[in-house]
Amino acid sequence: MTARLIDGLAMASQIRAGLAEHALDMKTRQGGIVPGLAVILVGDDPASQVYVRNKNRVCEEVGFRSYSHTLPSSTTEIDLLTLINGLNNNPQVNGILIQLPLPEHLNERTVINAIDPIKDVDGFHPVNVGRQTTGLMSLAPCTPLGCMMILNEDLPDLGGKKALVVGRSNIVGKPMALMLIQSSCTVTVAHSRTQNLREECLAADILVAAIGRPAFIKGDWIKEGAVVIDVGINRITDPETGKHKLCGDVEFDVARERAAAITPVPGGVGPMTIACLMQNTMQATMMQNGWGW
Ligand code: NDP
């Protein structure tokens, strides 16, 4: 069997097109509301700068306002918290995102906790985590949200499927496991202390890899006919060309011969993450204008 390639670029483009239409309708027919996303970058990490530029570009594409705040790496916690407080109180800003990681002297938890939960478009605030866990309306983390959209499109009924999530971070693995449970999958979460990962993989109808190690999940660990979602983004040097390239956590070429469907890296989960950020910004805007919460 050769797996069907899941086209995250195409799915994300469809989501963005739908959001652009919705944003235009809001602006012209629903009182001139324009969703606004503020992105805060502290320091000059080149990868983070690229991510922030992409987020601003996509904001413009879908007709949202974007507000960029680039601060020096010497920024104090109090200065950062003051900025967040201002954005919390700014009615034109509906979503606030802190580009992670932060410089070491800043406490990530304190900073995330300072964001008003109704503007927490990354879905990392404890209020959103708690609401999500108990099944209340919440802003959910973008990457697992994107993975769920892919899975829902690929498998009409997730109920009863055996799902394995490899990785248990707060931003990918844990919320991913929770969303799969809420979709009635039977979920196993693996991590660096897991024994017999190969056997766990071979039993999984759905495998989500979020580790951060290139091709760590071997292709022959994939169950025949499984759906494989590769979240990993690893920069490696191509031995043939000597150039840098991106690869996932799954040994793609071999896995592709066993899976029913698989996300490529790049072009799979990555574009869906940004599309879901825009969707969360739209949801936050709607919640702030009286639609639920
Ligand atoms: P973290 O480093 O926070 O978490 C990695 C997880 O992998 C940990 O839970 C760790 O276990 C587990 N792990 C490490 N080694 C092993 C091992 N040998 N066997 C099993 N599990 C292991 O990473 P993130 O969750 O933030 O990100 C994971 C990957 O996803 C990265 O490549 C990242 O770049 C990518 N990513 C991609 C996004 C996208 O949009 N496509 C968005 C976010 C992340 P333990 O807890 O025991 O240490």
Tab-separated table of C-alpha atoms and ligand atoms in Angstrom:
chain	number	residue	atom	x	y	z
A	1	MET	CA	0.000	0.000	0.000
A	2	THR	CA	1.265	3.491	-0.803
A	3	ALA	CA	-0.210	6.099	1.478
A	4	ARG	CA	-2.285	8.994	0.320
A	5	LEU	CA	-0.430	12.243	0.933
A	6	ILE	CA	-2.441	14.602	3.117
A	7	ASP	CA	-2.167	18.065	1.586
A	8	GLY	CA	-2.006	20.436	4.556
A	9	LEU	CA	-1.227	23.363	2.272
A	10	ALA	CA	-4.474	22.911	0.335
A	11	MET	CA	-6.575	22.386	3.489
A	12	ALA	CA	-5.040	25.441	5.142
A	13	SER	CA	-5.637	27.540	2.047
A	14	GLN	CA	-9.322	26.558	2.093
A	15	ILE	CA	-9.621	27.507	5.765
A	16	ARG	CA	-7.966	30.885	5.112
A	17	ALA	CA	-10.297	31.545	2.178
A	18	GLY	CA	-13.333	30.810	4.396
A	19	LEU	CA	-11.990	33.110	7.110
A	20	ALA	CA	-11.327	35.898	4.601
A	21	GLU	CA	-14.956	35.669	3.457
A	22	HIS	CA	-16.198	35.676	7.056
A	23	ALA	CA	-13.965	38.657	7.931
A	24	LEU	CA	-15.250	40.628	4.950
A	25	ASP	CA	-18.845	39.874	5.948
A	26	MET	CA	-18.143	41.000	9.529
A	27	LYS	CA	-16.574	44.204	8.321
A	28	THR	CA	-19.255	45.149	5.822
A	29	ARG	CA	-22.428	43.791	7.421
A	30	GLN	CA	-21.800	43.297	11.132
A	31	GLY	CA	-20.856	46.727	12.415
A	32	GLY	CA	-17.410	47.060	10.889
A	33	ILE	CA	-15.755	44.533	13.188
A	34	VAL	CA	-12.217	43.624	12.050
A	35	PRO	CA	-10.405	40.841	13.978
A	36	GLY	CA	-7.040	41.996	15.338
A	37	LEU	CA	-4.078	39.814	16.313
A	38	ALA	CA	-1.126	41.120	18.342
A	39	VAL	CA	2.099	39.118	18.144
A	40	ILE	CA	4.859	39.756	20.676
A	41	LEU	CA	8.419	38.722	19.879
A	42	VAL	CA	11.125	39.154	22.494
A	43	GLY	CA	14.696	38.865	21.212
A	44	ASP	CA	16.144	38.264	17.765
A	45	ASP	CA	15.918	34.500	17.204
A	46	PRO	CA	15.911	34.199	13.373
A	47	ALA	CA	13.443	31.252	13.271
A	48	SER	CA	11.007	33.158	15.525
A	49	GLN	CA	11.336	36.230	13.294
A	50	VAL	CA	10.313	34.116	10.284
A	51	TYR	CA	7.311	32.677	12.171
A	52	VAL	CA	6.177	36.167	13.211
A	53	ARG	CA	6.516	37.527	9.663
A	54	ASN	CA	4.431	34.602	8.370
A	55	LYS	CA	1.721	35.234	10.944
A	56	ASN	CA	1.548	38.920	9.974
A	57	ARG	CA	1.408	38.019	6.284
A	58	VAL	CA	-1.448	35.551	6.780
A	59	CYS	CA	-3.317	38.092	8.928
A	60	GLU	CA	-3.213	40.542	6.044
A	61	GLU	CA	-4.263	37.841	3.584
A	62	VAL	CA	-7.455	37.046	5.520
A	63	GLY	CA	-8.256	40.701	6.205
A	64	PHE	CA	-7.366	40.799	9.921
A	65	ARG	CA	-5.430	43.623	11.572
A	66	SER	CA	-1.998	42.584	12.790
A	67	TYR	CA	0.010	44.333	15.471
A	68	SER	CA	3.666	43.383	15.831
A	69	HIS	CA	5.592	44.124	19.015
A	70	THR	CA	9.277	43.320	18.690
A	71	LEU	CA	11.128	43.840	21.956
A	72	PRO	CA	14.846	43.543	22.748
A	73	SER	CA	16.031	40.377	24.512
A	74	SER	CA	16.890	42.553	27.549
A	75	THR	CA	13.166	43.346	28.090
A	76	THR	CA	12.173	43.001	31.750
A	77	GLU	CA	9.230	40.920	32.909
A	78	ILE	CA	7.471	43.995	34.229
A	79	ASP	CA	7.772	45.747	30.844
A	80	LEU	CA	6.408	42.691	29.063
A	81	LEU	CA	3.524	42.328	31.526
A	82	THR	CA	2.712	46.026	31.098
A	83	LEU	CA	2.538	45.574	27.319
A	84	ILE	CA	0.257	42.522	27.696
A	85	ASN	CA	-1.980	44.430	30.084
A	86	GLY	CA	-2.326	47.225	27.515
A	87	LEU	CA	-3.239	44.713	24.797
A	88	ASN	CA	-5.741	42.999	27.121
A	89	ASN	CA	-7.495	46.366	27.452
A	90	ASN	CA	-7.287	47.350	23.788
A	91	PRO	CA	-10.653	46.580	22.113
A	92	GLN	CA	-9.029	46.489	18.658
A	93	VAL	CA	-6.873	43.553	19.727
A	94	ASN	CA	-8.849	40.304	19.847
A	95	GLY	CA	-5.967	37.842	20.003
A	96	ILE	CA	-2.585	37.977	21.748
A	97	LEU	CA	0.239	35.599	20.933
A	98	ILE	CA	3.644	35.446	22.615
A	99	GLN	CA	6.209	33.899	20.308
A	100	LEU	CA	7.960	31.126	22.277
A	101	PRO	CA	10.557	30.396	23.459
A	102	LEU	CA	11.169	33.504	25.562
A	103	PRO	CA	14.653	34.529	26.723
A	104	GLU	CA	15.622	32.594	29.844
A	105	HIS	CA	15.197	35.455	32.325
A	106	LEU	CA	11.466	35.664	31.504
A	107	ASN	CA	9.097	33.204	33.144
A	108	GLU	CA	6.993	31.679	30.372
A	109	ARG	CA	4.188	30.647	32.740
A	110	THR	CA	3.889	34.107	34.342
A	111	VAL	CA	3.790	35.735	30.924
A	112	ILE	CA	1.182	33.359	29.452
A	113	ASN	CA	-0.955	33.667	32.579
A	114	ALA	CA	-1.034	37.461	32.099
A	115	ILE	CA	-2.971	37.157	28.818
A	116	ASP	CA	-6.725	37.604	29.122
A	117	PRO	CA	-8.027	34.025	28.488
A	118	ILE	CA	-10.584	35.309	25.977
A	119	LYS	CA	-7.685	36.703	23.892
A	120	ASP	CA	-5.415	33.663	24.379
A	121	VAL	CA	-5.419	32.485	20.747
A	122	ASP	CA	-2.638	29.963	21.418
A	123	GLY	CA	-4.896	28.218	23.948
A	124	PHE	CA	-2.090	27.905	26.518
A	125	HIS	CA	-3.686	29.833	29.434
A	126	PRO	CA	-4.729	27.553	32.336
A	127	VAL	CA	-8.324	28.783	32.020
A	128	ASN	CA	-8.451	27.560	28.425
A	129	VAL	CA	-6.675	24.307	29.313
A	130	GLY	CA	-9.206	23.702	32.113
A	131	ARG	CA	-12.181	24.613	29.948
A	132	GLN	CA	-10.934	22.355	27.174
A	133	THR	CA	-10.397	19.481	29.603
A	134	THR	CA	-13.934	19.755	30.943
A	135	GLY	CA	-15.480	20.097	27.486
A	136	LEU	CA	-16.463	23.783	27.801
A	137	MET	CA	-16.045	26.238	24.928
A	138	SER	CA	-12.408	27.303	24.862
A	139	LEU	CA	-9.595	28.530	22.672
A	140	ALA	CA	-7.644	25.362	21.860
A	141	PRO	CA	-3.939	25.017	20.952
A	142	CYS	CA	-3.477	25.524	17.207
A	143	THR	CA	-1.256	22.565	16.267
A	144	PRO	CA	-3.427	19.784	17.751
A	145	LEU	CA	-6.493	21.607	16.433
A	146	GLY	CA	-4.998	21.438	12.935
A	147	CYS	CA	-4.180	17.744	13.388
A	148	MET	CA	-7.784	17.059	14.423
A	149	MET	CA	-9.106	18.855	11.350
A	150	ILE	CA	-6.888	16.671	9.180
A	151	LEU	CA	-8.043	13.513	10.974
A	152	ASN	CA	-11.718	14.453	10.828
A	153	GLU	CA	-11.422	15.000	7.101
A	154	ASP	CA	-9.578	11.726	6.586
A	155	LEU	CA	-11.543	9.419	8.873
A	156	PRO	CA	-15.301	9.984	9.014
A	157	ASP	CA	-15.599	8.243	12.404
A	158	LEU	CA	-12.721	8.330	14.874
A	159	GLY	CA	-14.745	6.453	17.514
A	160	GLY	CA	-12.999	3.344	18.839
A	161	LYS	CA	-9.805	3.881	16.843
A	162	LYS	CA	-6.544	3.188	18.666
A	163	ALA	CA	-4.551	6.421	18.698
A	164	LEU	CA	-0.949	6.801	19.812
A	165	VAL	CA	0.465	10.253	20.564
A	166	VAL	CA	4.247	10.260	20.849
A	167	GLY	CA	5.207	13.326	22.909
A	168	ARG	CA	3.529	14.863	25.946
A	169	SER	CA	4.331	18.574	25.727
A	170	ASN	CA	1.759	21.110	26.917
A	171	ILE	CA	1.532	22.641	23.451
A	172	VAL	CA	1.183	19.522	21.290
A	173	GLY	CA	1.146	16.057	22.904
A	174	LYS	CA	-1.166	16.594	25.897
A	175	PRO	CA	-3.867	18.671	24.163
A	176	MET	CA	-3.686	16.301	21.180
A	177	ALA	CA	-4.376	13.322	23.452
A	178	LEU	CA	-7.280	15.172	25.041
A	179	MET	CA	-8.854	16.013	21.686
A	180	LEU	CA	-8.540	12.389	20.570
A	181	ILE	CA	-10.213	11.223	23.784
A	182	GLN	CA	-13.012	13.710	23.162
A	183	SER	CA	-13.407	12.128	19.712
A	184	SER	CA	-13.843	8.705	21.389
A	185	CYS	CA	-10.468	7.262	20.365
A	186	THR	CA	-8.680	4.851	22.694
A	187	VAL	CA	-5.575	6.887	23.399
A	188	THR	CA	-2.039	5.991	24.453
A	189	VAL	CA	0.530	8.702	25.155
A	190	ALA	CA	4.196	7.788	24.730
A	191	HIS	CA	7.229	9.778	25.878
A	192	SER	CA	10.935	9.401	26.515
A	193	ARG	CA	10.352	6.833	29.290
A	194	THR	CA	7.995	4.639	27.257
A	195	GLN	CA	9.035	1.000	26.906
A	196	ASN	CA	8.595	-0.853	23.594
A	197	LEU	CA	7.648	2.152	21.501
A	198	ARG	CA	7.807	-0.009	18.370
A	199	GLU	CA	5.003	-2.282	19.675
A	200	GLU	CA	2.934	0.740	20.714
A	201	CYS	CA	3.312	2.151	17.193
A	202	LEU	CA	2.443	-1.156	15.520
A	203	ALA	CA	-0.872	-1.253	17.426
A	204	ALA	CA	-1.952	2.273	16.455
A	205	ASP	CA	-4.636	3.034	13.857
A	206	ILE	CA	-3.726	6.701	14.240
A	207	LEU	CA	-0.189	7.782	15.038
A	208	VAL	CA	0.668	11.368	15.938
A	209	ALA	CA	4.411	12.007	16.252
A	210	ALA	CA	5.429	15.159	18.166
A	211	ILE	CA	8.940	14.483	19.405
A	212	GLY	CA	11.400	16.762	17.618
A	213	ARG	CA	13.823	14.040	16.444
A	214	PRO	CA	14.362	13.463	12.725
A	215	ALA	CA	12.905	10.170	11.412
A	216	PHE	CA	12.848	8.743	14.947
A	217	ILE	CA	9.703	6.657	14.285
A	218	LYS	CA	10.863	3.975	11.883
A	219	GLY	CA	8.742	3.274	8.827
A	220	ASP	CA	8.362	-0.416	9.639
A	221	TRP	CA	6.853	0.475	13.038
A	222	ILE	CA	3.750	1.797	11.265
A	223	LYS	CA	0.666	-0.439	11.291
A	224	GLU	CA	-0.526	-1.336	7.775
A	225	GLY	CA	-3.335	1.080	6.908
A	226	ALA	CA	-2.692	3.540	9.754
A	227	VAL	CA	-3.125	7.305	9.447
A	228	VAL	CA	0.128	9.060	10.324
A	229	ILE	CA	0.254	12.694	11.434
A	230	ASP	CA	3.828	13.935	11.627
A	231	VAL	CA	4.063	17.117	13.699
A	232	GLY	CA	7.864	17.174	13.944
A	233	ILE	CA	9.839	19.916	12.234
A	234	ASN	CA	13.536	19.081	12.163
A	235	ARG	CA	16.223	20.896	10.196
A	236	ILE	CA	18.749	18.421	8.779
A	237	THR	CA	21.532	18.467	6.221
A	238	ASP	CA	20.717	16.483	3.091
A	239	PRO	CA	23.609	13.999	2.692
A	240	GLU	CA	23.302	14.148	-1.112
A	241	THR	CA	23.170	17.912	-1.668
A	242	GLY	CA	24.768	19.177	1.551
A	243	LYS	CA	21.872	21.648	1.811
A	244	HIS	CA	19.587	22.166	4.793
A	245	LYS	CA	16.102	20.711	4.558
A	246	LEU	CA	13.156	20.026	6.845
A	247	CYS	CA	12.041	16.563	7.863
A	248	GLY	CA	9.543	15.110	10.294
A	249	ASP	CA	9.749	12.683	13.201
A	250	VAL	CA	8.665	9.729	11.028
A	251	GLU	CA	10.845	7.870	8.519
A	252	PHE	CA	8.698	9.087	5.679
A	253	ASP	CA	9.692	6.982	2.649
A	254	VAL	CA	9.242	3.627	4.436
A	255	ALA	CA	6.176	4.715	6.438
A	256	ARG	CA	4.530	5.807	3.210
A	257	GLU	CA	4.549	2.226	1.933
A	258	ARG	CA	2.565	1.000	4.965
A	259	ALA	CA	0.235	3.817	5.997
A	260	ALA	CA	-3.146	4.574	4.438
A	261	ALA	CA	-2.516	8.316	4.696
A	262	ILE	CA	0.381	10.444	5.909
A	263	THR	CA	1.227	14.127	6.325
A	264	PRO	CA	4.446	15.256	4.629
A	265	VAL	CA	6.991	17.600	6.233
A	266	PRO	CA	6.934	20.332	5.077
A	267	GLY	CA	3.406	20.854	3.753
A	268	GLY	CA	1.402	18.845	6.298
A	269	VAL	CA	0.681	20.036	9.825
A	270	GLY	CA	2.724	23.287	9.637
A	271	PRO	CA	0.378	25.291	7.376
A	272	MET	CA	-2.625	24.040	9.358
A	273	THR	CA	-1.158	25.500	12.563
A	274	ILE	CA	-1.168	29.048	11.180
A	275	ALA	CA	-4.630	28.588	9.644
A	276	CYS	CA	-5.896	27.468	13.070
A	277	LEU	CA	-4.297	30.512	14.686
A	278	MET	CA	-6.385	32.665	12.341
A	279	GLN	CA	-9.463	30.589	13.123
A	280	ASN	CA	-8.857	31.068	16.851
A	281	THR	CA	-8.493	34.820	16.299
A	282	MET	CA	-11.855	34.811	14.533
A	283	GLN	CA	-13.384	32.727	17.360
A	284	ALA	CA	-11.939	35.085	19.981
A	285	THR	CA	-13.358	38.085	18.084
A	286	MET	CA	-16.776	36.472	17.967
A	287	MET	CA	-16.683	35.580	21.664
A	288	GLN	CA	-15.682	39.156	22.540
A	289	ASN	CA	-18.625	40.429	20.532
A	290	GLY	CA	-21.217	38.387	22.327
A	291	TRP	CA	-21.203	34.977	20.654
A	292	GLY	CA	-20.731	32.534	23.528
A	293	TRP	CA	-17.927	31.873	26.133
B	1	NDP	P1	8.940	19.127	23.265
B	1	NDP	O1	10.418	19.060	23.197
B	1	NDP	O2	8.299	20.065	24.202
B	1	NDP	O3	8.370	17.660	23.576
B	1	NDP	C1	8.914	16.529	22.959
B	1	NDP	C2	8.255	15.296	23.493
B	1	NDP	O4	8.839	14.178	22.853
B	1	NDP	C3	8.422	15.118	24.993
B	1	NDP	O5	7.207	14.781	25.592
B	1	NDP	C4	9.440	13.978	25.100
B	1	NDP	O6	9.231	13.121	26.214
B	1	NDP	C5	9.148	13.209	23.835
B	1	NDP	N1	10.303	12.425	23.470
B	1	NDP	C6	11.602	12.828	23.388
B	1	NDP	N2	12.408	11.786	23.098
B	1	NDP	C7	11.603	10.703	22.998
B	1	NDP	C8	11.843	9.338	22.734
B	1	NDP	N3	13.055	8.885	22.545
B	1	NDP	N4	10.793	8.491	22.697
B	1	NDP	C9	9.529	8.953	22.913
B	1	NDP	N5	9.245	10.243	23.179
B	1	NDP	C10	10.272	11.105	23.228
B	1	NDP	O7	8.468	19.389	21.762
B	1	NDP	P2	7.093	19.998	21.178
B	1	NDP	O8	5.956	19.172	21.611
B	1	NDP	O9	7.058	21.449	21.386
B	1	NDP	O10	7.355	19.792	19.607
B	1	NDP	C11	7.565	18.501	19.071
B	1	NDP	C12	7.936	18.634	17.615
B	1	NDP	O11	6.856	19.255	16.924
B	1	NDP	C13	9.149	19.524	17.331
B	1	NDP	O12	9.830	19.028	16.191
B	1	NDP	C14	8.533	20.861	16.981
B	1	NDP	O13	9.375	21.640	16.135
B	1	NDP	C15	7.308	20.417	16.238
B	1	NDP	N6	6.223	21.396	16.242
B	1	NDP	C16	5.606	21.592	15.057
B	1	NDP	C17	4.559	22.469	14.975
B	1	NDP	C18	3.883	22.622	13.666
B	1	NDP	O14	3.196	23.594	13.471
B	1	NDP	N7	4.015	21.671	12.747
B	1	NDP	C19	4.118	23.255	16.122
B	1	NDP	C20	4.771	22.890	17.361
B	1	NDP	C21	5.803	21.995	17.398
B	1	NDP	P3	9.480	13.589	27.735
B	1	NDP	O15	8.279	14.399	28.094
B	1	NDP	O16	9.567	12.328	28.482
B	1	NDP	O17	10.743	14.402	27.727
